[in-house]
Short mmCIF file of C-alpha atoms in Angstrom, two decimals:
data_model
loop_
_atom_site.label_atom_id
_atom_site.label_comp_id
_atom_site.label_asym_id
_atom_site.label_seq_id
_atom_site.Cartn_x
_atom_site.Cartn_y
_atom_site.Cartn_z
CA MET A 247 65.92 -11.79 18.66
CA PRO A 248 63.54 -11.42 15.75
CA ARG A 249 64.87 -9.54 12.79
CA SER A 250 63.09 -6.28 12.25
CA ARG A 251 61.46 -5.78 8.85
CA ARG A 252 63.01 -3.17 6.68
CA PRO A 253 60.57 -0.42 5.90
CA GLN A 254 59.35 -0.72 2.28
CA PRO A 255 60.03 2.31 0.18
CA SER A 256 56.95 4.11 -0.92
CA ARG A 257 56.30 3.97 -4.66
CA SER A 258 56.85 7.23 -6.37
CA PRO A 259 54.14 8.69 -8.63
CA ARG A 260 56.55 8.28 -11.56
CA ARG A 261 56.82 4.50 -10.97
CA ILE A 262 53.04 4.19 -10.63
CA ILE A 263 52.53 6.06 -13.89
CA ALA A 264 55.08 3.84 -15.64
CA ALA A 265 53.33 0.70 -14.40
CA ILE A 266 49.96 1.96 -15.57
CA ALA A 267 51.46 2.80 -18.94
CA ILE A 268 52.79 -0.72 -19.34
CA VAL A 269 49.37 -2.21 -18.54
CA LEU A 270 47.65 0.14 -20.94
CA MET A 271 50.15 -0.69 -23.66
CA GLY A 272 49.36 -4.37 -23.17
CA LEU A 273 45.63 -3.72 -23.29
CA GLY A 274 46.10 -1.50 -26.29
CA GLY A 275 47.94 -4.26 -28.11
CA ALA A 276 45.16 -6.69 -27.31
CA ILE A 277 42.51 -4.22 -28.41
CA TRP A 278 44.42 -3.50 -31.60
CA GLY A 279 44.70 -7.21 -32.30
CA VAL A 280 40.95 -7.70 -31.90
CA THR A 281 40.26 -4.62 -34.02
CA ALA A 282 42.58 -5.86 -36.74
CA LEU A 283 40.84 -9.23 -36.75
CA LEU A 284 37.42 -7.61 -36.91
CA GLY A 285 38.65 -5.41 -39.74
CA ARG A 286 39.40 -8.37 -41.99
CA HIS A 287 36.95 -8.95 -44.84
CA ASP A 288 35.84 -12.33 -43.52
CA LEU A 289 35.71 -10.97 -39.94
CA LEU A 290 35.97 -13.63 -37.27
CA PRO A 291 36.67 -17.23 -38.33
CA SER A 292 33.52 -18.97 -39.52
CA ASP A 293 32.57 -22.40 -40.73
CA GLN A 294 30.63 -20.78 -43.58
CA TYR A 295 32.26 -18.56 -46.19
CA CYS A 296 32.69 -18.02 -49.93
CA GLU A 297 35.85 -17.63 -51.98
CA ALA A 298 36.76 -16.16 -55.36
CA THR A 299 40.02 -16.82 -57.16
CA ALA A 300 41.85 -14.50 -59.56
CA ASN A 301 45.46 -14.55 -60.75
CA ASP A 302 46.14 -17.61 -58.59
CA LEU A 303 45.10 -15.71 -55.46
CA THR A 304 42.03 -16.61 -53.42
CA TYR A 305 39.94 -14.08 -51.53
CA ARG A 306 37.30 -14.78 -48.90
CA LEU A 307 34.06 -13.16 -47.79
CA ALA A 308 31.43 -14.21 -45.29
CA VAL A 309 28.20 -15.60 -46.70
CA ASP A 310 26.11 -12.49 -46.05
CA GLN A 311 28.78 -10.31 -47.64
CA THR A 312 28.81 -12.59 -50.70
CA GLU A 313 25.03 -12.37 -51.03
CA ASN A 314 25.31 -8.57 -51.12
CA ALA A 315 28.11 -8.79 -53.69
CA ALA A 316 25.98 -11.09 -55.87
CA MET A 317 23.09 -8.64 -55.64
CA MET A 318 25.36 -5.82 -56.86
CA ALA A 319 26.48 -7.94 -59.80
CA GLN A 320 22.92 -8.71 -60.86
CA ILE A 321 21.86 -5.07 -60.65
CA ALA A 322 24.81 -4.22 -62.88
CA GLU A 323 23.63 -6.89 -65.35
CA ARG A 324 20.17 -5.37 -65.23
CA ARG A 325 21.64 -2.00 -66.25
CA ASP A 326 24.09 -3.51 -68.78
CA LEU A 327 27.05 -2.17 -66.81
CA PRO A 328 30.53 -3.68 -67.20
CA PRO A 329 32.29 -5.77 -64.55
CA ARG A 330 34.43 -2.72 -63.76
CA ALA A 331 31.35 -1.04 -62.31
CA VAL A 332 30.84 -4.03 -60.02
CA THR A 333 34.47 -3.91 -58.92
CA ILE A 334 34.13 -0.24 -58.01
CA ALA A 335 30.86 -0.83 -56.16
CA LEU A 336 32.30 -3.74 -54.17
CA ALA A 337 35.48 -1.88 -53.24
CA THR A 338 33.38 1.08 -52.11
CA ALA A 339 31.00 -0.98 -49.97
CA LEU A 340 33.86 -2.96 -48.46
CA GLN A 341 35.42 0.27 -47.27
CA GLU A 342 32.22 1.98 -46.19
CA SER A 343 30.39 -0.86 -44.41
CA LYS A 344 32.45 -4.06 -44.81
CA LEU A 345 29.81 -4.96 -47.39
CA ARG A 346 27.06 -5.15 -44.79
CA ASN A 347 23.80 -3.24 -44.60
CA ILE A 348 24.47 -1.49 -41.30
CA ASP A 349 22.01 0.93 -39.71
CA TYR A 350 24.59 3.32 -38.28
CA GLY A 351 27.53 5.44 -39.40
CA ASP A 352 29.15 8.85 -39.30
CA ARG A 353 26.47 11.46 -38.69
CA ASP A 354 23.45 10.25 -40.71
CA SER A 355 25.34 7.78 -42.93
CA LEU A 356 23.52 4.47 -43.40
CA GLY A 357 23.56 1.24 -45.34
CA LEU A 358 25.97 -0.55 -47.65
CA PHE A 359 27.45 2.62 -49.09
CA GLN A 360 26.96 4.82 -46.02
CA GLN A 361 24.78 7.17 -48.00
CA ARG A 362 23.54 10.25 -46.17
CA PRO A 363 19.87 11.28 -46.42
CA SER A 364 20.90 14.85 -45.60
CA GLN A 365 23.09 14.86 -48.71
CA GLY A 366 20.27 13.91 -51.07
CA TRP A 367 20.83 10.15 -51.34
CA GLY A 368 17.24 9.36 -50.34
CA THR A 369 15.25 8.80 -47.20
CA GLU A 370 16.58 6.70 -44.33
CA GLU A 371 14.30 3.86 -45.41
CA GLN A 372 15.52 4.07 -48.99
CA VAL A 373 19.25 4.06 -48.30
CA MET A 374 18.73 1.11 -45.94
CA ASP A 375 17.27 -0.85 -48.87
CA PRO A 376 20.33 -2.59 -50.42
CA ILE A 377 18.79 -2.69 -53.89
CA TYR A 378 17.86 1.01 -53.83
CA ALA A 379 21.28 1.94 -52.43
CA THR A 380 23.11 -0.04 -55.13
CA LYS A 381 21.00 1.43 -57.93
CA LYS A 382 21.65 4.91 -56.55
CA PHE A 383 25.39 4.25 -56.43
CA TYR A 384 25.46 3.07 -60.03
CA SER A 385 23.36 6.05 -61.15
CA GLU A 386 26.00 8.38 -59.75
CA LEU A 387 28.91 6.26 -60.98
CA VAL A 388 27.85 6.37 -64.63
CA LYS A 389 27.89 10.16 -64.43
CA VAL A 390 31.64 10.10 -63.75
CA PRO A 391 33.47 10.71 -67.04
CA ASP A 392 35.45 7.68 -68.24
CA TYR A 393 34.91 5.90 -64.91
CA GLU A 394 35.76 2.53 -66.48
CA ASN A 395 39.34 3.62 -67.07
CA LEU A 396 39.89 5.45 -63.80
CA PRO A 397 41.69 3.85 -60.87
CA VAL A 398 39.11 2.26 -58.57
CA THR A 399 39.84 4.68 -55.75
CA GLU A 400 39.34 7.73 -58.01
CA ALA A 401 36.06 6.45 -59.43
CA ALA A 402 34.76 5.56 -55.96
CA GLN A 403 35.82 8.90 -54.52
CA ALA A 404 34.09 10.78 -57.35
CA VAL A 405 30.83 9.24 -56.15
CA GLN A 406 31.39 9.12 -52.40
CA ARG A 407 33.39 12.30 -51.72
CA SER A 408 34.96 10.59 -48.71
CA ALA A 409 37.29 12.15 -46.17
CA PHE A 410 39.62 9.23 -46.88
CA PRO A 411 39.84 9.16 -50.68
CA ASP A 412 42.67 6.64 -50.95
CA ALA A 413 41.09 4.00 -48.70
CA TYR A 414 39.15 2.27 -51.48
CA ALA A 415 42.31 1.04 -53.22
CA GLN A 416 43.06 -1.53 -50.50
CA HIS A 417 39.96 -3.52 -51.49
CA GLU A 418 40.52 -3.51 -55.25
CA ASP A 419 42.00 -7.00 -55.70
CA LEU A 420 39.32 -8.72 -53.63
CA ALA A 421 36.59 -6.70 -55.33
CA ARG A 422 37.91 -7.56 -58.78
CA ALA A 423 38.05 -11.29 -58.01
CA PHE A 424 34.46 -11.41 -56.76
CA ALA A 425 33.20 -9.14 -59.54
CA SER A 426 34.78 -11.37 -62.18
CA ALA A 427 33.27 -14.53 -60.69
CA LEU A 428 29.83 -13.06 -60.07
CA THR A 429 29.51 -11.61 -63.58
CA GLY A 430 30.54 -14.88 -65.22
CA HIS A 431 33.90 -13.72 -66.51
CA SER A 432 35.65 -16.30 -64.31
CA PRO A 433 33.71 -19.55 -64.83
CA ALA A 434 33.54 -21.68 -61.68
CA GLY A 435 35.32 -18.80 -59.94
CA LEU A 436 33.05 -18.73 -56.89
CA THR A 437 32.80 -21.50 -54.32
CA CYS A 438 31.17 -21.59 -50.91
CA VAL A 439 31.82 -23.71 -47.86
CA LEU A 440 28.51 -24.16 -46.07
CA ARG A 441 26.99 -26.17 -43.29
CA ASP A 442 24.62 -28.97 -44.22
CA PRO A 443 21.18 -27.54 -45.01
CA GLU A 444 18.67 -27.69 -42.21
CA GLU A 445 15.66 -29.91 -42.48
CA GLY A 446 12.74 -27.89 -43.75
CA PHE A 447 10.94 -26.59 -46.77
CA ALA A 448 13.03 -25.08 -49.55
CA ASP A 449 10.97 -22.54 -51.48
CA PRO A 450 12.07 -22.36 -55.15
CA ASN A 451 9.66 -19.51 -55.89
CA ALA A 452 11.26 -17.41 -53.17
CA LEU A 453 14.64 -17.88 -54.86
CA ILE A 454 13.23 -16.69 -58.18
CA LYS A 455 11.50 -13.73 -56.50
CA THR A 456 14.81 -12.62 -54.97
CA LEU A 457 16.56 -12.78 -58.34
CA ARG A 458 13.79 -10.85 -60.11
CA LYS A 459 13.99 -8.06 -57.54
CA GLN A 460 17.68 -7.69 -58.32
CA ARG A 461 17.95 -8.53 -62.00
CA GLY A 462 14.51 -7.33 -63.11
CA LYS A 463 11.57 -9.38 -64.33
CA ASP A 464 12.28 -8.67 -67.99
CA LYS A 465 15.79 -10.15 -67.70
CA THR A 466 14.90 -13.16 -65.58
CA GLN A 467 13.83 -16.27 -67.44
CA ALA A 468 13.05 -18.80 -64.76
CA GLU A 469 10.81 -21.75 -64.10
CA VAL A 470 10.28 -24.32 -61.38
CA LEU A 471 10.19 -27.98 -62.27
CA PRO A 472 7.98 -30.13 -60.07
CA PRO A 473 9.67 -32.91 -58.11
CA ALA A 474 9.96 -36.17 -59.99
CA ASP A 475 8.28 -37.87 -57.04
CA ASP A 476 6.80 -36.93 -53.69
CA ASP A 477 10.19 -36.92 -52.01
CA GLY A 478 12.17 -35.48 -54.88
CA PRO A 479 14.00 -32.15 -54.79
CA SER A 480 12.67 -28.93 -56.23
CA VAL A 481 14.53 -27.70 -59.30
CA VAL A 482 14.85 -24.15 -60.60
CA LEU A 483 15.94 -23.44 -64.17
CA LEU A 484 17.47 -20.08 -65.05
CA THR A 485 18.19 -19.21 -68.68
CA ALA A 486 20.78 -16.67 -69.84
CA ALA A 487 21.52 -15.13 -73.23
CA ASP A 488 25.03 -16.55 -73.43
CA GLU A 489 27.48 -18.71 -71.54
CA ARG A 490 29.02 -15.82 -69.64
CA GLY A 491 25.59 -14.79 -68.41
CA ALA A 492 24.83 -18.37 -67.42
CA TRP A 493 27.99 -18.55 -65.33
CA GLY A 494 27.01 -15.27 -63.67
CA LEU A 495 23.62 -16.70 -62.74
CA ALA A 496 25.25 -19.89 -61.50
CA ALA A 497 27.59 -17.88 -59.26
CA TRP A 498 24.57 -15.94 -57.96
CA ALA A 499 22.87 -19.25 -57.09
CA VAL A 500 25.95 -20.50 -55.26
CA ALA A 501 26.15 -17.20 -53.34
CA HIS A 502 22.54 -17.74 -52.19
CA ALA A 503 22.89 -21.45 -51.50
CA SER A 504 22.86 -21.03 -47.73
CA ALA A 505 19.67 -18.95 -47.54
CA ALA A 506 17.85 -20.90 -50.28
CA GLU A 507 18.96 -24.39 -49.20
CA VAL A 508 20.59 -25.13 -52.54
CA VAL A 509 22.45 -28.43 -52.72
CA ARG A 510 23.72 -28.34 -56.33
CA VAL A 511 24.16 -25.85 -59.16
CA GLU A 512 24.74 -27.11 -62.72
CA VAL A 513 25.87 -25.10 -65.74
CA ALA A 514 27.89 -25.70 -68.92
CA GLY A 515 28.60 -29.32 -68.06
CA GLN A 516 29.89 -28.55 -64.57
CA ALA A 517 28.34 -28.61 -61.12
CA TRP A 518 28.95 -27.00 -57.77
CA VAL A 519 28.02 -29.51 -55.10
CA ARG A 520 27.37 -28.30 -51.57
CA ALA A 521 28.59 -31.52 -50.00
CA THR A 522 31.98 -31.37 -51.75
CA GLU A 523 32.26 -27.56 -51.57
CA SER A 524 33.67 -27.35 -55.08
CA TRP A 525 33.04 -27.40 -58.83
CA GLY A 526 33.53 -30.49 -60.97
CA GLU A 527 32.52 -31.99 -64.29
CA LEU A 528 29.07 -33.49 -64.51
CA PRO A 529 29.28 -37.25 -65.06
CA TYR A 530 26.00 -37.14 -66.96
CA GLU A 531 24.15 -34.80 -69.29
CA THR A 532 21.36 -32.65 -67.89
CA VAL A 533 19.55 -29.54 -68.98
CA GLY A 534 22.25 -27.69 -67.07
CA SER A 535 24.82 -28.99 -69.55
CA LYS A 536 23.80 -26.91 -72.54
CA ASP A 537 21.85 -23.98 -73.99
CA HIS A 538 23.05 -21.49 -71.34
CA VAL A 539 20.69 -22.97 -68.75
CA VAL A 540 21.46 -23.05 -65.05
CA ARG A 541 19.91 -25.94 -63.12
CA ILE A 542 19.56 -25.36 -59.39
CA VAL A 543 18.67 -28.28 -57.14
CA LEU A 544 17.20 -27.42 -53.75
CA LEU A 545 16.89 -29.47 -50.60
CA SER A 546 14.17 -32.09 -50.88
#
């Protein structure tokens, strides 16, 4: 005689709710994990990135973030601001936009610093211009009494008036490392790991034009050397007032190596070589070995 099946107990609403809760907790953990990964400075893993080292610690940013950081450093040089100003600007932008020129934010906040047109920071078009936004930030920063000696989070908050005034502090170490490298206070402090440059035309004049927009024409001594032969590489020479300034320009060139198809940067007897992804001593003497000149070799 076939065995009769025992009736299955109906699931109570309490058990159903508990099961749903467990699933949601699992999804929540996964979502949190993705959010945490996206919240890192270098975002998702990439085969292109830049690093700055300070106090035996190395910090990483994506290439586009590094280009924005280099721009902030050159605008500070243009205004004769100290590296501390760059550190504050970088820490602020890292918190506000992850150092990216985003076209969205809380209410009408926009751009690198999430500046609000309704609060007098400029028009939407202006605050979305990274150079304008950075200049505007520095203009407000220098109004803060003794900002150079304030904790980074206090100086940033004095400018930003954020609802989260302590958030800037978490970015201070990374910001200081990149500020030091990009202003030339940490020679050979910036390196970038980049893909091989694509075949195409490297425009040395475009590189100079970008620098002049950031640093100012009056502070940019630059020239383009013609290729030694038809197939030779283009070379850009940048001249600084002193060795620190030369290292700052060299770091700027490394930061823009991906966009400008730079294959080598030479300064003070050393060279960053794209293929080796590092700095090393030059085995020969070039114009980039002396007189505070930076020699930038572009893809031929």
